[in-house]
């Protein structure tokens, strides 16, 4: 059993892709930068939860990030948005499957419609 677990661990490690996660808590400066990895099928929200303390809120079938490391959204004023490789992907983080992503940036900013 131990050998199987060890083989599974190394197999997962071989298939993991590296990624740099940056979190900006509203001051336009990268406050937290973490280099980590993700495996096939990982969502943007799952990766965020891997590197930070995250609170979410459910509204219908959607999950919104309401707090990252204690920095809370203010509905209608400030919220959390993310970019993959510097680009908006126009998908909820719970639905965005990471593939070929080198960077993921979460920004706390004034809420605006895209």
Backbone as XML, in Angstrom:
<?xml version="1.0"?>
<chain id="A" units="angstrom">
  <residue number="1" name="UNK">
    <atom name="N" x="0.822" y="-1.196" z="0.000"/>
    <atom name="CA" x="0.000" y="0.000" z="0.000"/>
    <atom name="C" x="0.866" y="1.261" z="0.000"/>
  </residue>
  <residue number="2" name="UNK">
    <atom name="N" x="1.958" y="1.254" z="0.774"/>
    <atom name="CA" x="2.840" y="2.425" z="0.816"/>
    <atom name="C" x="3.488" y="2.670" z="-0.542"/>
  </residue>
  <residue number="3" name="UNK">
    <atom name="N" x="3.845" y="1.595" z="-1.233"/>
    <atom name="CA" x="4.475" y="1.747" z="-2.542"/>
    <atom name="C" x="3.490" y="2.369" z="-3.524"/>
  </residue>
  <residue number="4" name="UNK">
    <atom name="N" x="2.223" y="1.936" z="-3.497"/>
    <atom name="CA" x="1.203" y="2.501" z="-4.375"/>
    <atom name="C" x="1.022" y="3.994" z="-4.103"/>
  </residue>
  <residue number="5" name="UNK">
    <atom name="N" x="0.970" y="4.380" z="-2.835"/>
    <atom name="CA" x="0.805" y="5.790" z="-2.466"/>
    <atom name="C" x="1.989" y="6.606" z="-2.949"/>
  </residue>
  <residue number="6" name="UNK">
    <atom name="N" x="3.181" y="6.075" z="-2.812"/>
    <atom name="CA" x="4.393" y="6.768" z="-3.241"/>
    <atom name="C" x="4.407" y="6.926" z="-4.761"/>
  </residue>
  <residue number="7" name="UNK">
    <atom name="N" x="4.024" y="5.884" z="-5.482"/>
    <atom name="CA" x="3.962" y="5.954" z="-6.945"/>
    <atom name="C" x="2.914" y="6.975" z="-7.372"/>
  </residue>
  <residue number="8" name="UNK">
    <atom name="N" x="1.751" y="6.976" z="-6.724"/>
    <atom name="CA" x="0.696" y="7.945" z="-7.048"/>
    <atom name="C" x="1.169" y="9.369" z="-6.828"/>
  </residue>
  <residue number="9" name="UNK">
    <atom name="N" x="1.897" y="9.602" z="-5.726"/>
    <atom name="CA" x="2.410" y="10.934" z="-5.421"/>
    <atom name="C" x="3.364" y="11.401" z="-6.514"/>
  </residue>
  <residue number="10" name="UNK">
    <atom name="N" x="4.305" y="10.554" z="-6.908"/>
    <atom name="CA" x="5.275" y="10.951" z="-7.925"/>
    <atom name="C" x="4.637" y="11.092" z="-9.300"/>
  </residue>
  <residue number="11" name="UNK">
    <atom name="N" x="3.641" y="10.280" z="-9.609"/>
    <atom name="CA" x="2.943" y="10.399" z="-10.878"/>
    <atom name="C" x="2.213" y="11.734" z="-10.950"/>
  </residue>
  <residue number="12" name="UNK">
    <atom name="N" x="1.526" y="12.105" z="-9.874"/>
    <atom name="CA" x="0.828" y="13.391" z="-9.835"/>
    <atom name="C" x="1.819" y="14.536" z="-9.960"/>
  </residue>
  <residue number="13" name="UNK">
    <atom name="N" x="2.961" y="14.434" z="-9.309"/>
    <atom name="CA" x="3.977" y="15.482" z="-9.361"/>
    <atom name="C" x="4.522" y="15.640" z="-10.783"/>
  </residue>
  <residue number="14" name="UNK">
    <atom name="N" x="4.660" y="14.538" z="-11.509"/>
    <atom name="CA" x="5.162" y="14.616" z="-12.875"/>
    <atom name="C" x="4.181" y="15.313" z="-13.806"/>
  </residue>
  <residue number="15" name="UNK">
    <atom name="N" x="2.891" y="15.213" z="-13.539"/>
    <atom name="CA" x="1.877" y="15.799" z="-14.392"/>
    <atom name="C" x="1.429" y="17.173" z="-13.920"/>
  </residue>
  <residue number="16" name="UNK">
    <atom name="N" x="2.039" y="17.697" z="-12.885"/>
    <atom name="CA" x="1.666" y="19.009" z="-12.362"/>
    <atom name="C" x="2.328" y="20.112" z="-13.193"/>
  </residue>
  <residue number="17" name="UNK">
    <atom name="N" x="1.573" y="21.177" z="-13.418"/>
    <atom name="CA" x="2.091" y="22.333" z="-14.146"/>
    <atom name="C" x="2.398" y="23.454" z="-13.164"/>
  </residue>
  <residue number="18" name="UNK">
    <atom name="N" x="3.546" y="24.114" z="-13.313"/>
    <atom name="CA" x="3.875" y="25.233" z="-12.407"/>
    <atom name="C" x="3.048" y="26.470" z="-12.753"/>
  </residue>
  <residue number="19" name="UNK">
    <atom name="N" x="2.777" y="27.285" z="-11.737"/>
    <atom name="CA" x="2.027" y="28.526" z="-11.932"/>
    <atom name="C" x="2.422" y="29.519" z="-10.850"/>
  </residue>
  <residue number="20" name="UNK">
    <atom name="N" x="2.445" y="30.793" z="-11.205"/>
    <atom name="CA" x="2.699" y="31.859" z="-10.238"/>
    <atom name="C" x="1.365" y="32.531" z="-9.927"/>
  </residue>
  <residue number="21" name="UNK">
    <atom name="N" x="1.002" y="32.546" z="-8.649"/>
    <atom name="CA" x="-0.248" y="33.163" z="-8.212"/>
    <atom name="C" x="0.090" y="34.470" z="-7.508"/>
  </residue>
  <residue number="22" name="UNK">
    <atom name="N" x="-0.522" y="35.559" z="-7.968"/>
    <atom name="CA" x="-0.324" y="36.877" z="-7.376"/>
    <atom name="C" x="-1.655" y="37.367" z="-6.824"/>
  </residue>
  <residue number="23" name="UNK">
    <atom name="N" x="-1.616" y="37.933" z="-5.616"/>
    <atom name="CA" x="-2.819" y="38.498" z="-5.018"/>
    <atom name="C" x="-2.545" y="39.958" z="-4.699"/>
  </residue>
  <residue number="24" name="UNK">
    <atom name="N" x="-3.453" y="40.825" z="-5.160"/>
    <atom name="CA" x="-3.335" y="42.266" z="-4.956"/>
    <atom name="C" x="-4.537" y="42.700" z="-4.124"/>
  </residue>
  <residue number="25" name="UNK">
    <atom name="N" x="-4.266" y="43.160" z="-2.905"/>
    <atom name="CA" x="-5.319" y="43.492" z="-1.950"/>
    <atom name="C" x="-5.844" y="44.922" z="-2.090"/>
  </residue>
  <residue number="26" name="UNK">
    <atom name="N" x="-5.808" y="45.491" z="-3.285"/>
    <atom name="CA" x="-6.429" y="46.782" z="-3.512"/>
    <atom name="C" x="-5.489" y="47.962" z="-3.617"/>
  </residue>
  <residue number="27" name="UNK">
    <atom name="N" x="-4.201" y="47.741" z="-3.578"/>
    <atom name="CA" x="-3.258" y="48.860" z="-3.631"/>
    <atom name="C" x="-2.422" y="48.866" z="-4.909"/>
  </residue>
  <residue number="28" name="UNK">
    <atom name="N" x="-2.818" y="48.055" z="-5.891"/>
    <atom name="CA" x="-2.129" y="47.948" z="-7.178"/>
    <atom name="C" x="-0.713" y="47.402" z="-7.093"/>
  </residue>
  <residue number="29" name="UNK">
    <atom name="N" x="-0.343" y="46.847" z="-5.947"/>
    <atom name="CA" x="0.964" y="46.220" z="-5.782"/>
    <atom name="C" x="0.782" y="44.735" z="-5.517"/>
  </residue>
  <residue number="30" name="UNK">
    <atom name="N" x="1.671" y="43.894" z="-6.020"/>
    <atom name="CA" x="1.556" y="42.461" z="-5.734"/>
    <atom name="C" x="1.899" y="42.180" z="-4.261"/>
  </residue>
  <residue number="31" name="UNK">
    <atom name="N" x="0.872" y="41.994" z="-3.444"/>
    <atom name="CA" x="1.063" y="41.792" z="-2.013"/>
    <atom name="C" x="1.513" y="40.382" z="-1.669"/>
  </residue>
  <residue number="32" name="UNK">
    <atom name="N" x="1.068" y="39.422" z="-2.456"/>
    <atom name="CA" x="1.386" y="38.024" z="-2.178"/>
    <atom name="C" x="1.674" y="37.351" z="-3.507"/>
  </residue>
  <residue number="33" name="UNK">
    <atom name="N" x="2.844" y="36.740" z="-3.623"/>
    <atom name="CA" x="3.218" y="36.024" z="-4.835"/>
    <atom name="C" x="3.686" y="34.633" z="-4.425"/>
  </residue>
  <residue number="34" name="UNK">
    <atom name="N" x="3.008" y="33.632" z="-4.962"/>
    <atom name="CA" x="3.308" y="32.247" z="-4.604"/>
    <atom name="C" x="3.541" y="31.459" z="-5.877"/>
  </residue>
  <residue number="35" name="UNK">
    <atom name="N" x="4.592" y="30.684" z="-5.913"/>
    <atom name="CA" x="4.807" y="29.747" z="-7.008"/>
    <atom name="C" x="4.369" y="28.382" z="-6.509"/>
  </residue>
  <residue number="36" name="UNK">
    <atom name="N" x="3.476" y="27.774" z="-7.244"/>
    <atom name="CA" x="2.932" y="26.479" z="-6.863"/>
    <atom name="C" x="2.701" y="25.673" z="-8.131"/>
  </residue>
  <residue number="37" name="UNK">
    <atom name="N" x="1.898" y="24.642" z="-8.051"/>
    <atom name="CA" x="1.561" y="23.871" z="-9.247"/>
    <atom name="C" x="0.112" y="23.427" z="-9.179"/>
  </residue>
  <residue number="38" name="UNK">
    <atom name="N" x="-0.381" y="22.960" z="-10.306"/>
    <atom name="CA" x="-1.746" y="22.454" z="-10.389"/>
    <atom name="C" x="-1.761" y="21.251" z="-11.320"/>
  </residue>
  <residue number="39" name="UNK">
    <atom name="N" x="-2.751" y="20.412" z="-11.133"/>
    <atom name="CA" x="-2.896" y="19.237" z="-11.972"/>
    <atom name="C" x="-4.091" y="19.412" z="-12.897"/>
  </residue>
  <residue number="40" name="UNK">
    <atom name="N" x="-4.162" y="18.575" z="-13.889"/>
    <atom name="CA" x="-5.255" y="18.632" z="-14.861"/>
    <atom name="C" x="-6.605" y="18.583" z="-14.148"/>
  </residue>
  <residue number="41" name="UNK">
    <atom name="N" x="-7.500" y="19.461" z="-14.556"/>
    <atom name="CA" x="-8.841" y="19.497" z="-13.971"/>
    <atom name="C" x="-9.007" y="20.482" z="-12.832"/>
  </residue>
  <residue number="42" name="UNK">
    <atom name="N" x="-7.926" y="21.137" z="-12.398"/>
    <atom name="CA" x="-7.996" y="22.116" z="-11.308"/>
    <atom name="C" x="-8.664" y="23.394" z="-11.800"/>
  </residue>
  <residue number="43" name="UNK">
    <atom name="N" x="-9.582" y="23.929" z="-10.985"/>
    <atom name="CA" x="-10.225" y="25.193" z="-11.343"/>
    <atom name="C" x="-9.451" y="26.362" z="-10.730"/>
  </residue>
  <residue number="44" name="UNK">
    <atom name="N" x="-9.725" y="27.555" z="-11.239"/>
    <atom name="CA" x="-9.101" y="28.764" z="-10.689"/>
    <atom name="C" x="-9.463" y="28.931" z="-9.220"/>
  </residue>
  <residue number="45" name="UNK">
    <atom name="N" x="-10.702" y="28.621" z="-8.848"/>
    <atom name="CA" x="-11.119" y="28.742" z="-7.455"/>
    <atom name="C" x="-10.406" y="27.728" z="-6.571"/>
  </residue>
  <residue number="46" name="UNK">
    <atom name="N" x="-10.258" y="26.512" z="-7.028"/>
    <atom name="CA" x="-9.537" y="25.493" z="-6.244"/>
    <atom name="C" x="-8.092" y="25.903" z="-6.002"/>
  </residue>
  <residue number="47" name="UNK">
    <atom name="N" x="-7.451" y="26.469" z="-7.029"/>
    <atom name="CA" x="-6.062" y="26.901" z="-6.860"/>
    <atom name="C" x="-5.967" y="28.065" z="-5.883"/>
  </residue>
  <residue number="48" name="UNK">
    <atom name="N" x="-6.899" y="29.013" z="-5.964"/>
    <atom name="CA" x="-6.905" y="30.124" z="-5.016"/>
    <atom name="C" x="-7.029" y="29.600" z="-3.592"/>
  </residue>
  <residue number="49" name="UNK">
    <atom name="N" x="-7.916" y="28.636" z="-3.376"/>
    <atom name="CA" x="-8.097" y="28.051" z="-2.044"/>
    <atom name="C" x="-6.858" y="27.303" z="-1.576"/>
  </residue>
  <residue number="50" name="UNK">
    <atom name="N" x="-6.058" y="26.813" z="-2.503"/>
    <atom name="CA" x="-4.817" y="26.109" z="-2.163"/>
    <atom name="C" x="-3.786" y="27.066" z="-1.559"/>
  </residue>
  <residue number="51" name="UNK">
    <atom name="N" x="-3.792" y="28.327" z="-2.015"/>
    <atom name="CA" x="-2.733" y="29.257" z="-1.605"/>
    <atom name="C" x="-3.193" y="30.344" z="-0.636"/>
  </residue>
  <residue number="52" name="UNK">
    <atom name="N" x="-4.505" y="30.445" z="-0.384"/>
    <atom name="CA" x="-5.023" y="31.517" z="0.476"/>
    <atom name="C" x="-6.233" y="31.034" z="1.263"/>
  </residue>
  <residue number="53" name="UNK">
    <atom name="N" x="-6.551" y="31.813" z="2.270"/>
    <atom name="CA" x="-7.788" y="31.603" z="3.021"/>
    <atom name="C" x="-8.905" y="32.297" z="2.256"/>
  </residue>
  <residue number="54" name="UNK">
    <atom name="N" x="-9.916" y="31.538" z="1.840"/>
    <atom name="CA" x="-10.949" y="32.056" z="0.938"/>
    <atom name="C" x="-12.338" y="31.799" z="1.515"/>
  </residue>
  <residue number="55" name="UNK">
    <atom name="N" x="-13.183" y="32.820" z="1.447"/>
    <atom name="CA" x="-14.599" y="32.660" z="1.765"/>
    <atom name="C" x="-15.382" y="32.917" z="0.496"/>
  </residue>
  <residue number="56" name="UNK">
    <atom name="N" x="-16.399" y="32.081" z="0.262"/>
    <atom name="CA" x="-17.227" y="32.236" z="-0.924"/>
    <atom name="C" x="-18.689" y="32.413" z="-0.516"/>
  </residue>
  <residue number="57" name="UNK">
    <atom name="N" x="-19.485" y="32.889" z="-1.443"/>
    <atom name="CA" x="-20.926" y="33.015" z="-1.243"/>
    <atom name="C" x="-21.612" y="32.429" z="-2.467"/>
  </residue>
  <residue number="58" name="UNK">
    <atom name="N" x="-22.683" y="31.730" z="-2.217"/>
    <atom name="CA" x="-23.456" y="31.098" z="-3.281"/>
    <atom name="C" x="-24.639" y="31.985" z="-3.645"/>
  </residue>
  <residue number="59" name="UNK">
    <atom name="N" x="-24.825" y="32.225" z="-4.935"/>
    <atom name="CA" x="-25.996" y="32.949" z="-5.421"/>
    <atom name="C" x="-26.511" y="32.160" z="-6.618"/>
  </residue>
  <residue number="60" name="UNK">
    <atom name="N" x="-27.581" y="31.403" z="-6.384"/>
    <atom name="CA" x="-28.052" y="30.497" z="-7.421"/>
    <atom name="C" x="-27.011" y="29.435" z="-7.686"/>
  </residue>
  <residue number="61" name="UNK">
    <atom name="N" x="-26.666" y="29.247" z="-8.950"/>
    <atom name="CA" x="-25.658" y="28.243" z="-9.295"/>
    <atom name="C" x="-24.239" y="28.821" z="-9.320"/>
  </residue>
  <residue number="62" name="UNK">
    <atom name="N" x="-24.103" y="30.085" z="-8.958"/>
    <atom name="CA" x="-22.804" y="30.756" z="-9.000"/>
    <atom name="C" x="-22.159" y="30.841" z="-7.627"/>
  </residue>
  <residue number="63" name="UNK">
    <atom name="N" x="-20.845" y="30.693" z="-7.607"/>
    <atom name="CA" x="-20.055" y="30.858" z="-6.388"/>
    <atom name="C" x="-19.180" y="32.087" z="-6.574"/>
  </residue>
  <residue number="64" name="UNK">
    <atom name="N" x="-19.319" y="33.052" z="-5.667"/>
    <atom name="CA" x="-18.536" y="34.284" z="-5.726"/>
    <atom name="C" x="-17.486" y="34.275" z="-4.632"/>
  </residue>
  <residue number="65" name="UNK">
    <atom name="N" x="-16.296" y="34.765" z="-4.949"/>
    <atom name="CA" x="-15.254" y="34.941" z="-3.933"/>
    <atom name="C" x="-15.613" y="36.189" z="-3.155"/>
  </residue>
  <residue number="66" name="UNK">
    <atom name="N" x="-15.814" y="36.048" z="-1.865"/>
    <atom name="CA" x="-16.208" y="37.174" z="-1.020"/>
    <atom name="C" x="-15.076" y="37.660" z="-0.128"/>
  </residue>
  <residue number="67" name="UNK">
    <atom name="N" x="-14.071" y="36.798" z="0.108"/>
    <atom name="CA" x="-12.964" y="37.208" z="0.967"/>
    <atom name="C" x="-11.726" y="36.396" z="0.607"/>
  </residue>
  <residue number="68" name="UNK">
    <atom name="N" x="-10.603" y="37.083" z="0.518"/>
    <atom name="CA" x="-9.307" y="36.427" z="0.327"/>
    <atom name="C" x="-8.391" y="36.929" z="1.430"/>
  </residue>
  <residue number="69" name="UNK">
    <atom name="N" x="-7.909" y="36.016" z="2.240"/>
    <atom name="CA" x="-7.019" y="36.356" z="3.354"/>
    <atom name="C" x="-7.595" y="37.466" z="4.234"/>
  </residue>
  <residue number="70" name="UNK">
    <atom name="N" x="-8.913" y="37.443" z="4.415"/>
    <atom name="CA" x="-9.578" y="38.400" z="5.293"/>
    <atom name="C" x="-9.986" y="39.701" z="4.639"/>
  </residue>
  <residue number="71" name="UNK">
    <atom name="N" x="-9.625" y="39.927" z="3.386"/>
    <atom name="CA" x="-10.024" y="41.143" z="2.674"/>
    <atom name="C" x="-11.373" y="40.860" z="2.011"/>
  </residue>
  <residue number="72" name="UNK">
    <atom name="N" x="-12.427" y="41.489" z="2.548"/>
    <atom name="CA" x="-13.799" y="41.178" z="2.158"/>
    <atom name="C" x="-14.335" y="42.069" z="1.043"/>
  </residue>
  <residue number="73" name="UNK">
    <atom name="N" x="-15.130" y="41.458" z="0.176"/>
    <atom name="CA" x="-15.853" y="42.213" z="-0.850"/>
    <atom name="C" x="-16.905" y="43.086" z="-0.188"/>
  </residue>
  <residue number="74" name="UNK">
    <atom name="N" x="-17.231" y="44.176" z="-0.851"/>
    <atom name="CA" x="-18.341" y="45.037" z="-0.458"/>
    <atom name="C" x="-19.261" y="45.050" z="-1.664"/>
  </residue>
  <residue number="75" name="UNK">
    <atom name="N" x="-20.374" y="44.312" z="-1.575"/>
    <atom name="CA" x="-21.258" y="44.126" z="-2.726"/>
    <atom name="C" x="-21.646" y="45.479" z="-3.330"/>
  </residue>
  <residue number="76" name="UNK">
    <atom name="N" x="-21.442" y="45.590" z="-4.632"/>
    <atom name="CA" x="-21.764" y="46.816" z="-5.356"/>
    <atom name="C" x="-20.663" y="47.865" z="-5.315"/>
  </residue>
  <residue number="77" name="UNK">
    <atom name="N" x="-19.610" y="47.621" z="-4.537"/>
    <atom name="CA" x="-18.522" y="48.597" z="-4.440"/>
    <atom name="C" x="-17.170" y="47.985" z="-4.800"/>
  </residue>
  <residue number="78" name="UNK">
    <atom name="N" x="-16.719" y="46.998" z="-4.027"/>
    <atom name="CA" x="-15.426" y="46.367" z="-4.255"/>
    <atom name="C" x="-15.600" y="44.859" z="-4.332"/>
  </residue>
  <residue number="79" name="UNK">
    <atom name="N" x="-14.808" y="44.228" z="-5.185"/>
    <atom name="CA" x="-14.899" y="42.784" z="-5.311"/>
    <atom name="C" x="-13.591" y="42.178" z="-5.783"/>
  </residue>
  <residue number="80" name="UNK">
    <atom name="N" x="-13.584" y="40.854" z="-5.841"/>
    <atom name="CA" x="-12.418" y="40.089" z="-6.271"/>
    <atom name="C" x="-12.587" y="39.653" z="-7.721"/>
  </residue>
  <residue number="81" name="UNK">
    <atom name="N" x="-11.568" y="39.916" z="-8.517"/>
    <atom name="CA" x="-11.551" y="39.543" z="-9.929"/>
    <atom name="C" x="-10.240" y="38.825" z="-10.213"/>
  </residue>
  <residue number="82" name="UNK">
    <atom name="N" x="-10.225" y="37.986" z="-11.227"/>
    <atom name="CA" x="-8.981" y="37.266" z="-11.530"/>
    <atom name="C" x="-8.645" y="37.317" z="-13.011"/>
  </residue>
  <residue number="83" name="UNK">
    <atom name="N" x="-7.360" y="37.148" z="-13.282"/>
    <atom name="CA" x="-6.810" y="37.112" z="-14.628"/>
    <atom name="C" x="-5.965" y="35.849" z="-14.767"/>
  </residue>
  <residue number="84" name="UNK">
    <atom name="N" x="-5.982" y="35.278" z="-15.931"/>
    <atom name="CA" x="-5.123" y="34.147" z="-16.252"/>
    <atom name="C" x="-4.170" y="34.602" z="-17.355"/>
  </residue>
  <residue number="85" name="UNK">
    <atom name="N" x="-2.892" y="34.463" z="-17.097"/>
    <atom name="CA" x="-1.865" y="34.926" z="-18.046"/>
    <atom name="C" x="-2.098" y="36.382" z="-18.439"/>
  </residue>
  <residue number="86" name="UNK">
    <atom name="N" x="-2.554" y="37.193" z="-17.471"/>
    <atom name="CA" x="-2.750" y="38.621" z="-17.691"/>
    <atom name="C" x="-4.036" y="39.000" z="-18.406"/>
  </residue>
  <residue number="87" name="UNK">
    <atom name="N" x="-4.896" y="38.027" z="-18.698"/>
    <atom name="CA" x="-6.120" y="38.275" z="-19.457"/>
    <atom name="C" x="-7.353" y="37.865" z="-18.659"/>
  </residue>
  <residue number="88" name="UNK">
    <atom name="N" x="-8.444" y="38.607" z="-18.819"/>
    <atom name="CA" x="-9.716" y="38.194" z="-18.256"/>
    <atom name="C" x="-10.232" y="37.016" z="-19.073"/>
  </residue>
  <residue number="89" name="UNK">
    <atom name="N" x="-10.736" y="36.001" z="-18.403"/>
    <atom name="CA" x="-11.236" y="34.824" z="-19.112"/>
    <atom name="C" x="-12.763" y="34.810" z="-19.178"/>
  </residue>
  <residue number="90" name="UNK">
    <atom name="N" x="-13.408" y="35.777" z="-18.529"/>
    <atom name="CA" x="-14.865" y="35.941" z="-18.582"/>
    <atom name="C" x="-15.626" y="34.687" z="-18.166"/>
  </residue>
  <residue number="91" name="UNK">
    <atom name="N" x="-15.107" y="33.997" z="-17.140"/>
    <atom name="CA" x="-15.773" y="32.831" z="-16.573"/>
    <atom name="C" x="-15.671" y="32.893" z="-15.061"/>
  </residue>
  <residue number="92" name="UNK">
    <atom name="N" x="-16.664" y="32.329" z="-14.402"/>
    <atom name="CA" x="-16.606" y="32.223" z="-12.948"/>
    <atom name="C" x="-15.423" y="31.324" z="-12.592"/>
  </residue>
  <residue number="93" name="UNK">
    <atom name="N" x="-14.718" y="31.657" z="-11.529"/>
    <atom name="CA" x="-13.533" y="30.905" z="-11.120"/>
    <atom name="C" x="-13.861" y="29.447" z="-10.820"/>
  </residue>
  <residue number="94" name="UNK">
    <atom name="N" x="-15.078" y="29.181" z="-10.372"/>
    <atom name="CA" x="-15.475" y="27.802" z="-10.075"/>
    <atom name="C" x="-15.578" y="26.967" z="-11.352"/>
  </residue>
  <residue number="95" name="UNK">
    <atom name="N" x="-15.725" y="27.611" z="-12.497"/>
    <atom name="CA" x="-15.899" y="26.905" z="-13.770"/>
    <atom name="C" x="-14.666" y="26.918" z="-14.652"/>
  </residue>
  <residue number="96" name="UNK">
    <atom name="N" x="-13.708" y="27.786" z="-14.366"/>
    <atom name="CA" x="-12.555" y="27.917" z="-15.253"/>
    <atom name="C" x="-11.525" y="26.844" z="-14.926"/>
  </residue>
  <residue number="97" name="UNK">
    <atom name="N" x="-11.344" y="25.911" z="-15.853"/>
    <atom name="CA" x="-10.364" y="24.837" z="-15.704"/>
    <atom name="C" x="-9.017" y="25.352" z="-16.206"/>
  </residue>
  <residue number="98" name="UNK">
    <atom name="N" x="-8.013" y="25.300" z="-15.351"/>
    <atom name="CA" x="-6.685" y="25.775" z="-15.721"/>
    <atom name="C" x="-6.050" y="24.846" z="-16.750"/>
  </residue>
  <residue number="99" name="UNK">
    <atom name="N" x="-5.520" y="25.446" z="-17.800"/>
    <atom name="CA" x="-4.799" y="24.702" z="-18.824"/>
    <atom name="C" x="-3.783" y="25.647" z="-19.447"/>
  </residue>
  <residue number="100" name="UNK">
    <atom name="N" x="-2.534" y="25.256" z="-19.413"/>
    <atom name="CA" x="-1.446" y="26.072" z="-19.964"/>
    <atom name="C" x="-1.364" y="27.446" z="-19.300"/>
  </residue>
  <residue number="101" name="UNK">
    <atom name="N" x="-1.811" y="27.535" z="-18.061"/>
    <atom name="CA" x="-1.751" y="28.813" z="-17.333"/>
    <atom name="C" x="-0.387" y="28.944" z="-16.657"/>
  </residue>
  <residue number="102" name="UNK">
    <atom name="N" x="0.254" y="30.052" z="-16.911"/>
    <atom name="CA" x="1.542" y="30.334" z="-16.272"/>
    <atom name="C" x="1.377" y="31.252" z="-15.074"/>
  </residue>
  <residue number="103" name="UNK">
    <atom name="N" x="0.356" y="32.135" z="-15.143"/>
    <atom name="CA" x="0.096" y="33.060" z="-14.036"/>
    <atom name="C" x="-1.403" y="33.155" z="-13.777"/>
  </residue>
  <residue number="104" name="UNK">
    <atom name="N" x="-1.735" y="33.378" z="-12.519"/>
    <atom name="CA" x="-3.105" y="33.688" z="-12.111"/>
    <atom name="C" x="-2.998" y="34.847" z="-11.137"/>
  </residue>
  <residue number="105" name="UNK">
    <atom name="N" x="-3.723" y="35.925" z="-11.413"/>
    <atom name="CA" x="-3.680" y="37.120" z="-10.578"/>
    <atom name="C" x="-5.083" y="37.411" z="-10.062"/>
  </residue>
  <residue number="106" name="UNK">
    <atom name="N" x="-5.194" y="37.581" z="-8.737"/>
    <atom name="CA" x="-6.454" y="37.978" z="-8.103"/>
    <atom name="C" x="-6.302" y="39.411" z="-7.632"/>
  </residue>
  <residue number="107" name="UNK">
    <atom name="N" x="-7.279" y="40.263" z="-8.001"/>
    <atom name="CA" x="-7.215" y="41.689" z="-7.709"/>
    <atom name="C" x="-8.483" y="42.106" z="-6.988"/>
  </residue>
  <residue number="108" name="UNK">
    <atom name="N" x="-8.303" y="42.840" z="-5.909"/>
    <atom name="CA" x="-9.422" y="43.453" z="-5.182"/>
    <atom name="C" x="-9.577" y="44.861" z="-5.724"/>
  </residue>
  <residue number="109" name="UNK">
    <atom name="N" x="-10.734" y="45.144" z="-6.368"/>
    <atom name="CA" x="-10.885" y="46.442" z="-7.014"/>
    <atom name="C" x="-12.354" y="46.844" z="-7.060"/>
  </residue>
  <residue number="110" name="UNK">
    <atom name="N" x="-12.597" y="48.053" z="-7.545"/>
    <atom name="CA" x="-13.951" y="48.557" z="-7.712"/>
    <atom name="C" x="-14.694" y="47.626" z="-8.658"/>
  </residue>
  <residue number="111" name="UNK">
    <atom name="N" x="-15.908" y="47.228" z="-8.257"/>
    <atom name="CA" x="-16.700" y="46.340" z="-9.109"/>
    <atom name="C" x="-17.168" y="47.099" z="-10.344"/>
  </residue>
  <residue number="112" name="UNK">
    <atom name="N" x="-16.946" y="46.485" z="-11.500"/>
    <atom name="CA" x="-17.417" y="47.031" z="-12.765"/>
    <atom name="C" x="-17.921" y="45.886" z="-13.623"/>
  </residue>
  <residue number="113" name="UNK">
    <atom name="N" x="-18.794" y="46.178" z="-14.528"/>
    <atom name="CA" x="-19.253" y="45.159" z="-15.460"/>
    <atom name="C" x="-18.236" y="45.028" z="-16.582"/>
  </residue>
  <residue number="114" name="UNK">
    <atom name="N" x="-17.985" y="43.819" z="-17.017"/>
    <atom name="CA" x="-17.044" y="43.584" z="-18.119"/>
    <atom name="C" x="-17.775" y="43.566" z="-19.422"/>
  </residue>
</chain>
